């Protein structure tokens, strides 16, 4: 979100979620907090692909939503919509809009539009949970993993035209700050 706030020229940034649920809301909320930290006057426009699990696969609907947001002046998009995000990347490619990847590294597939990707290390989180179970130190059925536990990582796309050397330094500073201050999920 902070990178989006520092790069938007229109002050209008879009968030496209697969469905409106607590996990996606955590992404949106964290993104919005970073956006407003970098640009307090920036506006976040949020839309969702659908209301059922089919939304995660509906790339044509995600593309349609992206097109509508771009028509409203959005110049940065953050999709958190599973496979449906492919539609957002397609629309961004056709319109020269900056986007961000999520879950896996999307930098290579869409190097001209994806500025950075947020990776979730689900494999490491699963291992950590299994190790807690194995060692008999399981203390709760509700676990939060994030930057403090190195389970979330931001990968800048060095091929994106808007990425500068100072962005790398800024990202490292922000990551370190999040690791030191993280105490659970972000709330809006």
JSON list of C-alpha atoms in Angstrom, two decimals:
[
{"chain": "A", "resi": 1, "resn": "UNK", "atom": "CA", "xyz": [0.00, 0.00, 0.00]},
{"chain": "A", "resi": 2, "resn": "UNK", "atom": "CA", "xyz": [2.81, 2.36, 0.83]},
{"chain": "A", "resi": 3, "resn": "UNK", "atom": "CA", "xyz": [4.38, 1.82, -2.59]},
{"chain": "A", "resi": 4, "resn": "UNK", "atom": "CA", "xyz": [1.02, 2.42, -4.26]},
{"chain": "A", "resi": 5, "resn": "UNK", "atom": "CA", "xyz": [0.62, 5.66, -2.32]},
{"chain": "A", "resi": 6, "resn": "UNK", "atom": "CA", "xyz": [4.07, 6.81, -3.30]},
{"chain": "A", "resi": 7, "resn": "UNK", "atom": "CA", "xyz": [3.55, 6.01, -6.99]},
{"chain": "A", "resi": 8, "resn": "UNK", "atom": "CA", "xyz": [-0.04, 7.07, -7.71]},
{"chain": "A", "resi": 9, "resn": "UNK", "atom": "CA", "xyz": [-0.31, 10.23, -9.76]},
{"chain": "A", "resi": 10, "resn": "UNK", "atom": "CA", "xyz": [-4.11, 10.45, -9.72]},
{"chain": "A", "resi": 11, "resn": "UNK", "atom": "CA", "xyz": [-4.49, 9.81, -5.99]},
{"chain": "A", "resi": 12, "resn": "UNK", "atom": "CA", "xyz": [-6.96, 7.05, -6.91]},
{"chain": "A", "resi": 13, "resn": "UNK", "atom": "CA", "xyz": [-5.98, 3.46, -6.15]},
{"chain": "A", "resi": 14, "resn": "UNK", "atom": "CA", "xyz": [-8.08, 0.33, -6.65]},
{"chain": "A", "resi": 15, "resn": "UNK", "atom": "CA", "xyz": [-8.42, -2.86, -4.63]},
{"chain": "A", "resi": 16, "resn": "UNK", "atom": "CA", "xyz": [-10.14, -5.87, -6.23]},
{"chain": "A", "resi": 17, "resn": "UNK", "atom": "CA", "xyz": [-10.89, -8.74, -3.88]},
{"chain": "A", "resi": 18, "resn": "UNK", "atom": "CA", "xyz": [-12.17, -12.17, -4.82]},
{"chain": "A", "resi": 19, "resn": "UNK", "atom": "CA", "xyz": [-14.89, -12.16, -2.17]},
{"chain": "A", "resi": 20, "resn": "UNK", "atom": "CA", "xyz": [-15.51, -9.97, 0.85]},
{"chain": "A", "resi": 21, "resn": "UNK", "atom": "CA", "xyz": [-14.35, -12.13, 3.75]},
{"chain": "A", "resi": 22, "resn": "UNK", "atom": "CA", "xyz": [-12.11, -11.58, 6.81]},
{"chain": "A", "resi": 23, "resn": "UNK", "atom": "CA", "xyz": [-8.91, -12.82, 5.13]},
{"chain": "A", "resi": 24, "resn": "UNK", "atom": "CA", "xyz": [-9.37, -10.55, 2.10]},
{"chain": "A", "resi": 25, "resn": "UNK", "atom": "CA", "xyz": [-10.41, -7.71, 4.40]},
{"chain": "A", "resi": 26, "resn": "UNK", "atom": "CA", "xyz": [-7.06, -8.04, 6.22]},
{"chain": "A", "resi": 27, "resn": "UNK", "atom": "CA", "xyz": [-5.28, -7.58, 2.87]},
{"chain": "A", "resi": 28, "resn": "UNK", "atom": "CA", "xyz": [-7.45, -4.57, 2.01]},
{"chain": "A", "resi": 29, "resn": "UNK", "atom": "CA", "xyz": [-7.04, -2.99, 5.42]},
{"chain": "A", "resi": 30, "resn": "UNK", "atom": "CA", "xyz": [-3.25, -3.40, 5.49]},
{"chain": "A", "resi": 31, "resn": "UNK", "atom": "CA", "xyz": [-3.00, -2.07, 1.94]},
{"chain": "A", "resi": 32, "resn": "UNK", "atom": "CA", "xyz": [-5.15, 0.94, 2.82]},
{"chain": "A", "resi": 33, "resn": "UNK", "atom": "CA", "xyz": [-3.12, 1.73, 5.94]},
{"chain": "A", "resi": 34, "resn": "UNK", "atom": "CA", "xyz": [0.09, 1.76, 3.87]},
{"chain": "A", "resi": 35, "resn": "UNK", "atom": "CA", "xyz": [-1.57, 3.78, 1.12]},
{"chain": "A", "resi": 36, "resn": "UNK", "atom": "CA", "xyz": [-2.68, 6.49, 3.53]},
{"chain": "A", "resi": 37, "resn": "UNK", "atom": "CA", "xyz": [0.64, 6.49, 5.34]},
{"chain": "A", "resi": 38, "resn": "UNK", "atom": "CA", "xyz": [2.36, 7.39, 2.06]},
{"chain": "A", "resi": 39, "resn": "UNK", "atom": "CA", "xyz": [-0.43, 9.62, 0.72]},
{"chain": "A", "resi": 40, "resn": "UNK", "atom": "CA", "xyz": [-3.03, 10.72, 3.29]},
{"chain": "A", "resi": 41, "resn": "UNK", "atom": "CA", "xyz": [-5.28, 12.20, 0.59]},
{"chain": "A", "resi": 42, "resn": "UNK", "atom": "CA", "xyz": [-5.27, 9.14, -1.69]},
{"chain": "A", "resi": 43, "resn": "UNK", "atom": "CA", "xyz": [-8.60, 7.38, -2.15]},
{"chain": "A", "resi": 44, "resn": "UNK", "atom": "CA", "xyz": [-9.00, 3.60, -2.18]},
{"chain": "A", "resi": 45, "resn": "UNK", "atom": "CA", "xyz": [-11.78, 2.21, -4.34]},
{"chain": "A", "resi": 46, "resn": "UNK", "atom": "CA", "xyz": [-12.67, -1.36, -3.35]},
{"chain": "A", "resi": 47, "resn": "UNK", "atom": "CA", "xyz": [-14.70, -3.88, -5.33]},
{"chain": "A", "resi": 48, "resn": "UNK", "atom": "CA", "xyz": [-15.18, -7.65, -5.18]},
{"chain": "A", "resi": 49, "resn": "UNK", "atom": "CA", "xyz": [-15.47, -10.19, -7.97]},
{"chain": "A", "resi": 50, "resn": "UNK", "atom": "CA", "xyz": [-18.33, -12.14, -6.38]},
{"chain": "A", "resi": 51, "resn": "UNK", "atom": "CA", "xyz": [-19.86, -13.69, -3.30]},
{"chain": "A", "resi": 52, "resn": "UNK", "atom": "CA", "xyz": [-19.17, -17.40, -3.83]},
{"chain": "A", "resi": 53, "resn": "UNK", "atom": "CA", "xyz": [-16.04, -19.49, -4.33]},
{"chain": "A", "resi": 54, "resn": "UNK", "atom": "CA", "xyz": [-16.53, -19.18, -8.11]},
{"chain": "A", "resi": 55, "resn": "UNK", "atom": "CA", "xyz": [-15.30, -15.58, -7.80]},
{"chain": "A", "resi": 56, "resn": "UNK", "atom": "CA", "xyz": [-11.70, -16.76, -7.37]},
{"chain": "A", "resi": 57, "resn": "UNK", "atom": "CA", "xyz": [-11.75, -18.16, -10.93]},
{"chain": "A", "resi": 58, "resn": "UNK", "atom": "CA", "xyz": [-13.75, -15.45, -12.70]},
{"chain": "A", "resi": 59, "resn": "UNK", "atom": "CA", "xyz": [-10.98, -13.56, -14.51]},
{"chain": "A", "resi": 60, "resn": "UNK", "atom": "CA", "xyz": [-13.42, -11.99, -16.99]},
{"chain": "A", "resi": 61, "resn": "UNK", "atom": "CA", "xyz": [-15.42, -10.39, -14.15]},
{"chain": "A", "resi": 62, "resn": "UNK", "atom": "CA", "xyz": [-12.19, -9.19, -12.50]},
{"chain": "A", "resi": 63, "resn": "UNK", "atom": "CA", "xyz": [-11.12, -7.68, -15.85]},
{"chain": "A", "resi": 64, "resn": "UNK", "atom": "CA", "xyz": [-14.49, -5.95, -16.16]},
{"chain": "A", "resi": 65, "resn": "UNK", "atom": "CA", "xyz": [-14.13, -4.49, -12.65]},
{"chain": "A", "resi": 66, "resn": "UNK", "atom": "CA", "xyz": [-10.60, -3.32, -13.42]},
{"chain": "A", "resi": 67, "resn": "UNK", "atom": "CA", "xyz": [-11.80, -1.62, -16.61]},
{"chain": "A", "resi": 68, "resn": "UNK", "atom": "CA", "xyz": [-14.52, 0.20, -14.65]},
{"chain": "A", "resi": 69, "resn": "UNK", "atom": "CA", "xyz": [-12.04, 1.38, -12.02]},
{"chain": "A", "resi": 70, "resn": "UNK", "atom": "CA", "xyz": [-9.59, 2.55, -14.68]},
{"chain": "A", "resi": 71, "resn": "UNK", "atom": "CA", "xyz": [-12.40, 4.56, -16.30]},
{"chain": "A", "resi": 72, "resn": "UNK", "atom": "CA", "xyz": [-12.82, 6.31, -12.91]},
{"chain": "A", "resi": 73, "resn": "UNK", "atom": "CA", "xyz": [-9.16, 7.42, -12.98]},
{"chain": "A", "resi": 74, "resn": "UNK", "atom": "CA", "xyz": [-7.51, 4.64, -10.99]},
{"chain": "A", "resi": 75, "resn": "UNK", "atom": "CA", "xyz": [-3.81, 4.40, -11.85]},
{"chain": "A", "resi": 76, "resn": "UNK", "atom": "CA", "xyz": [-2.73, 1.62, -9.44]},
{"chain": "A", "resi": 77, "resn": "UNK", "atom": "CA", "xyz": [-4.56, -1.69, -8.82]},
{"chain": "A", "resi": 78, "resn": "UNK", "atom": "CA", "xyz": [-4.06, -4.33, -6.13]},
{"chain": "A", "resi": 79, "resn": "UNK", "atom": "CA", "xyz": [-5.92, -7.58, -6.88]},
{"chain": "A", "resi": 80, "resn": "UNK", "atom": "CA", "xyz": [-6.43, -10.16, -4.14]},
{"chain": "A", "resi": 81, "resn": "UNK", "atom": "CA", "xyz": [-8.59, -12.46, -6.21]},
{"chain": "A", "resi": 82, "resn": "UNK", "atom": "CA", "xyz": [-6.75, -15.72, -6.82]},
{"chain": "A", "resi": 83, "resn": "UNK", "atom": "CA", "xyz": [-6.78, -16.81, -10.45]},
{"chain": "A", "resi": 84, "resn": "UNK", "atom": "CA", "xyz": [-9.29, -14.03, -11.22]},
{"chain": "A", "resi": 85, "resn": "UNK", "atom": "CA", "xyz": [-6.41, -11.57, -10.72]},
{"chain": "A", "resi": 86, "resn": "UNK", "atom": "CA", "xyz": [-5.23, -12.60, -14.20]},
{"chain": "A", "resi": 87, "resn": "UNK", "atom": "CA", "xyz": [-8.07, -10.48, -15.58]},
{"chain": "A", "resi": 88, "resn": "UNK", "atom": "CA", "xyz": [-6.81, -7.49, -13.62]},
{"chain": "A", "resi": 89, "resn": "UNK", "atom": "CA", "xyz": [-3.29, -7.98, -14.99]},
{"chain": "A", "resi": 90, "resn": "UNK", "atom": "CA", "xyz": [-4.70, -8.23, -18.52]},
{"chain": "A", "resi": 91, "resn": "UNK", "atom": "CA", "xyz": [-6.63, -4.99, -18.14]},
{"chain": "A", "resi": 92, "resn": "UNK", "atom": "CA", "xyz": [-3.64, -3.27, -16.53]},
{"chain": "A", "resi": 93, "resn": "UNK", "atom": "CA", "xyz": [-1.46, -4.41, -19.45]},
{"chain": "A", "resi": 94, "resn": "UNK", "atom": "CA", "xyz": [-3.87, -2.99, -21.99]},
{"chain": "A", "resi": 95, "resn": "UNK", "atom": "CA", "xyz": [-4.20, 0.31, -20.13]},
{"chain": "A", "resi": 96, "resn": "UNK", "atom": "CA", "xyz": [-0.66, 0.88, -18.82]},
{"chain": "A", "resi": 97, "resn": "UNK", "atom": "CA", "xyz": [-1.72, 0.67, -15.16]},
{"chain": "A", "resi": 98, "resn": "UNK", "atom": "CA", "xyz": [0.57, -0.39, -12.31]},
{"chain": "A", "resi": 99, "resn": "UNK", "atom": "CA", "xyz": [-0.48, -3.46, -10.33]},
{"chain": "A", "resi": 100, "resn": "UNK", "atom": "CA", "xyz": [0.81, -5.63, -7.51]},
{"chain": "A", "resi": 101, "resn": "UNK", "atom": "CA", "xyz": [0.99, -9.41, -7.29]},
{"chain": "A", "resi": 102, "resn": "UNK", "atom": "CA", "xyz": [-0.12, -11.44, -4.31]},
{"chain": "A", "resi": 103, "resn": "UNK", "atom": "CA", "xyz": [0.33, -14.99, -3.00]},
{"chain": "A", "resi": 104, "resn": "UNK", "atom": "CA", "xyz": [3.04, -15.86, -5.54]},
{"chain": "A", "resi": 105, "resn": "UNK", "atom": "CA", "xyz": [5.62, -13.86, -7.45]},
{"chain": "A", "resi": 106, "resn": "UNK", "atom": "CA", "xyz": [3.80, -12.34, -10.44]},
{"chain": "A", "resi": 107, "resn": "UNK", "atom": "CA", "xyz": [6.76, -10.11, -11.38]},
{"chain": "A", "resi": 108, "resn": "UNK", "atom": "CA", "xyz": [8.00, -12.27, -14.26]},
{"chain": "A", "resi": 109, "resn": "UNK", "atom": "CA", "xyz": [4.68, -12.96, -15.92]},
{"chain": "A", "resi": 110, "resn": "UNK", "atom": "CA", "xyz": [3.62, -9.30, -15.97]},
{"chain": "A", "resi": 111, "resn": "UNK", "atom": "CA", "xyz": [6.92, -7.46, -15.58]},
{"chain": "A", "resi": 112, "resn": "UNK", "atom": "CA", "xyz": [5.66, -4.34, -17.39]},
{"chain": "A", "resi": 113, "resn": "UNK", "atom": "CA", "xyz": [2.70, -3.78, -15.00]},
{"chain": "A", "resi": 114, "resn": "UNK", "atom": "CA", "xyz": [3.46, -5.61, -11.71]},
{"chain": "A", "resi": 115, "resn": "UNK", "atom": "CA", "xyz": [5.60, -3.34, -9.53]},
{"chain": "A", "resi": 116, "resn": "UNK", "atom": "CA", "xyz": [6.00, -5.82, -6.69]},
{"chain": "A", "resi": 117, "resn": "UNK", "atom": "CA", "xyz": [4.56, -9.08, -5.42]},
{"chain": "A", "resi": 118, "resn": "UNK", "atom": "CA", "xyz": [3.60, -9.99, -1.89]},
{"chain": "A", "resi": 119, "resn": "UNK", "atom": "CA", "xyz": [4.49, -13.61, -1.24]},
{"chain": "A", "resi": 120, "resn": "UNK", "atom": "CA", "xyz": [2.83, -15.69, 1.45]},
{"chain": "A", "resi": 121, "resn": "UNK", "atom": "CA", "xyz": [5.09, -18.49, 2.60]},
{"chain": "A", "resi": 122, "resn": "UNK", "atom": "CA", "xyz": [2.29, -20.97, 3.27]},
{"chain": "A", "resi": 123, "resn": "UNK", "atom": "CA", "xyz": [4.78, -23.84, 3.22]},
{"chain": "A", "resi": 124, "resn": "UNK", "atom": "CA", "xyz": [6.78, -22.30, 6.07]},
{"chain": "A", "resi": 125, "resn": "UNK", "atom": "CA", "xyz": [3.62, -21.48, 8.03]},
{"chain": "A", "resi": 126, "resn": "UNK", "atom": "CA", "xyz": [2.39, -25.06, 7.66]},
{"chain": "A", "resi": 127, "resn": "UNK", "atom": "CA", "xyz": [5.75, -26.36, 8.82]},
{"chain": "A", "resi": 128, "resn": "UNK", "atom": "CA", "xyz": [5.67, -24.04, 11.86]},
{"chain": "A", "resi": 129, "resn": "UNK", "atom": "CA", "xyz": [2.20, -25.24, 12.85]},
{"chain": "A", "resi": 130, "resn": "UNK", "atom": "CA", "xyz": [3.12, -28.88, 12.40]},
{"chain": "A", "resi": 131, "resn": "UNK", "atom": "CA", "xyz": [6.27, -28.39, 14.46]},
{"chain": "A", "resi": 132, "resn": "UNK", "atom": "CA", "xyz": [4.23, -26.81, 17.28]},
{"chain": "A", "resi": 133, "resn": "UNK", "atom": "CA", "xyz": [1.89, -29.78, 17.22]},
{"chain": "A", "resi": 134, "resn": "UNK", "atom": "CA", "xyz": [4.78, -32.25, 17.18]},
{"chain": "A", "resi": 135, "resn": "UNK", "atom": "CA", "xyz": [6.54, -30.54, 20.10]},
{"chain": "A", "resi": 136, "resn": "UNK", "atom": "CA", "xyz": [3.31, -30.34, 22.09]},
{"chain": "A", "resi": 137, "resn": "UNK", "atom": "CA", "xyz": [3.43, -26.55, 22.35]},
{"chain": "A", "resi": 138, "resn": "UNK", "atom": "CA", "xyz": [0.19, -25.84, 20.53]},
{"chain": "A", "resi": 139, "resn": "UNK", "atom": "CA", "xyz": [-1.44, -23.04, 22.51]},
{"chain": "A", "resi": 140, "resn": "UNK", "atom": "CA", "xyz": [-4.35, -21.89, 20.39]},
{"chain": "A", "resi": 141, "resn": "UNK", "atom": "CA", "xyz": [-6.45, -22.76, 17.36]},
{"chain": "A", "resi": 142, "resn": "UNK", "atom": "CA", "xyz": [-6.07, -19.21, 16.07]},
{"chain": "A", "resi": 143, "resn": "UNK", "atom": "CA", "xyz": [-2.65, -18.40, 14.61]},
{"chain": "A", "resi": 144, "resn": "UNK", "atom": "CA", "xyz": [-1.37, -15.23, 12.95]},
{"chain": "A", "resi": 145, "resn": "UNK", "atom": "CA", "xyz": [1.71, -15.32, 10.78]},
{"chain": "A", "resi": 146, "resn": "UNK", "atom": "CA", "xyz": [3.07, -12.30, 8.96]},
{"chain": "A", "resi": 147, "resn": "UNK", "atom": "CA", "xyz": [6.16, -10.20, 8.49]},
{"chain": "A", "resi": 148, "resn": "UNK", "atom": "CA", "xyz": [7.36, -10.70, 12.07]},
{"chain": "A", "resi": 149, "resn": "UNK", "atom": "CA", "xyz": [7.62, -14.43, 11.47]},
{"chain": "A", "resi": 150, "resn": "UNK", "atom": "CA", "xyz": [9.03, -14.00, 7.93]},
{"chain": "A", "resi": 151, "resn": "UNK", "atom": "CA", "xyz": [5.90, -15.60, 6.46]},
{"chain": "A", "resi": 152, "resn": "UNK", "atom": "CA", "xyz": [5.13, -12.61, 4.22]},
{"chain": "A", "resi": 153, "resn": "UNK", "atom": "CA", "xyz": [7.68, -11.09, 1.87]},
{"chain": "A", "resi": 154, "resn": "UNK", "atom": "CA", "xyz": [7.54, -8.25, -0.65]},
{"chain": "A", "resi": 155, "resn": "UNK", "atom": "CA", "xyz": [9.52, -8.76, -3.86]},
{"chain": "A", "resi": 156, "resn": "UNK", "atom": "CA", "xyz": [10.12, -5.62, -5.95]},
{"chain": "A", "resi": 157, "resn": "UNK", "atom": "CA", "xyz": [10.09, -6.08, -9.70]},
{"chain": "A", "resi": 158, "resn": "UNK", "atom": "CA", "xyz": [13.39, -4.63, -10.95]},
{"chain": "A", "resi": 159, "resn": "UNK", "atom": "CA", "xyz": [12.04, -4.60, -14.52]},
{"chain": "A", "resi": 160, "resn": "UNK", "atom": "CA", "xyz": [9.10, -2.29, -13.78]},
{"chain": "A", "resi": 161, "resn": "UNK", "atom": "CA", "xyz": [9.84, 1.23, -15.06]},
{"chain": "A", "resi": 162, "resn": "UNK", "atom": "CA", "xyz": [8.64, 2.94, -11.85]},
{"chain": "A", "resi": 163, "resn": "UNK", "atom": "CA", "xyz": [10.92, 0.96, -9.49]},
{"chain": "A", "resi": 164, "resn": "UNK", "atom": "CA", "xyz": [13.86, 3.07, -8.33]},
{"chain": "A", "resi": 165, "resn": "UNK", "atom": "CA", "xyz": [16.85, 2.26, -6.14]},
{"chain": "A", "resi": 166, "resn": "UNK", "atom": "CA", "xyz": [15.31, 4.32, -3.32]},
{"chain": "A", "resi": 167, "resn": "UNK", "atom": "CA", "xyz": [12.25, 2.04, -3.45]},
{"chain": "A", "resi": 168, "resn": "UNK", "atom": "CA", "xyz": [14.45, -0.92, -2.50]},
{"chain": "A", "resi": 169, "resn": "UNK", "atom": "CA", "xyz": [15.82, 0.98, 0.50]},
{"chain": "A", "resi": 170, "resn": "UNK", "atom": "CA", "xyz": [12.32, 2.16, 1.47]},
{"chain": "A", "resi": 171, "resn": "UNK", "atom": "CA", "xyz": [10.91, -1.35, 1.22]},
{"chain": "A", "resi": 172, "resn": "UNK", "atom": "CA", "xyz": [13.66, -2.74, 3.44]},
{"chain": "A", "resi": 173, "resn": "UNK", "atom": "CA", "xyz": [13.02, 0.00, 6.02]},
{"chain": "A", "resi": 174, "resn": "UNK", "atom": "CA", "xyz": [9.26, -0.63, 5.95]},
{"chain": "A", "resi": 175, "resn": "UNK", "atom": "CA", "xyz": [9.74, -4.40, 6.25]},
{"chain": "A", "resi": 176, "resn": "UNK", "atom": "CA", "xyz": [12.02, -3.96, 9.25]},
{"chain": "A", "resi": 177, "resn": "UNK", "atom": "CA", "xyz": [9.55, -1.53, 10.85]},
{"chain": "A", "resi": 178, "resn": "UNK", "atom": "CA", "xyz": [6.68, -3.99, 10.35]},
{"chain": "A", "resi": 179, "resn": "UNK", "atom": "CA", "xyz": [8.71, -6.79, 11.89]},
{"chain": "A", "resi": 180, "resn": "UNK", "atom": "CA", "xyz": [9.44, -4.72, 14.98]},
{"chain": "A", "resi": 181, "resn": "UNK", "atom": "CA", "xyz": [5.90, -3.41, 15.49]},
{"chain": "A", "resi": 182, "resn": "UNK", "atom": "CA", "xyz": [3.71, -6.28, 14.30]},
{"chain": "A", "resi": 183, "resn": "UNK", "atom": "CA", "xyz": [1.50, -7.66, 17.02]},
{"chain": "A", "resi": 184, "resn": "UNK", "atom": "CA", "xyz": [-1.26, -9.35, 15.07]},
{"chain": "A", "resi": 185, "resn": "UNK", "atom": "CA", "xyz": [-3.64, -8.66, 12.22]},
{"chain": "A", "resi": 186, "resn": "UNK", "atom": "CA", "xyz": [-4.22, -5.06, 11.20]},
{"chain": "A", "resi": 187, "resn": "UNK", "atom": "CA", "xyz": [-7.58, -3.56, 12.01]},
{"chain": "A", "resi": 188, "resn": "UNK", "atom": "CA", "xyz": [-9.06, -0.51, 10.30]}
]
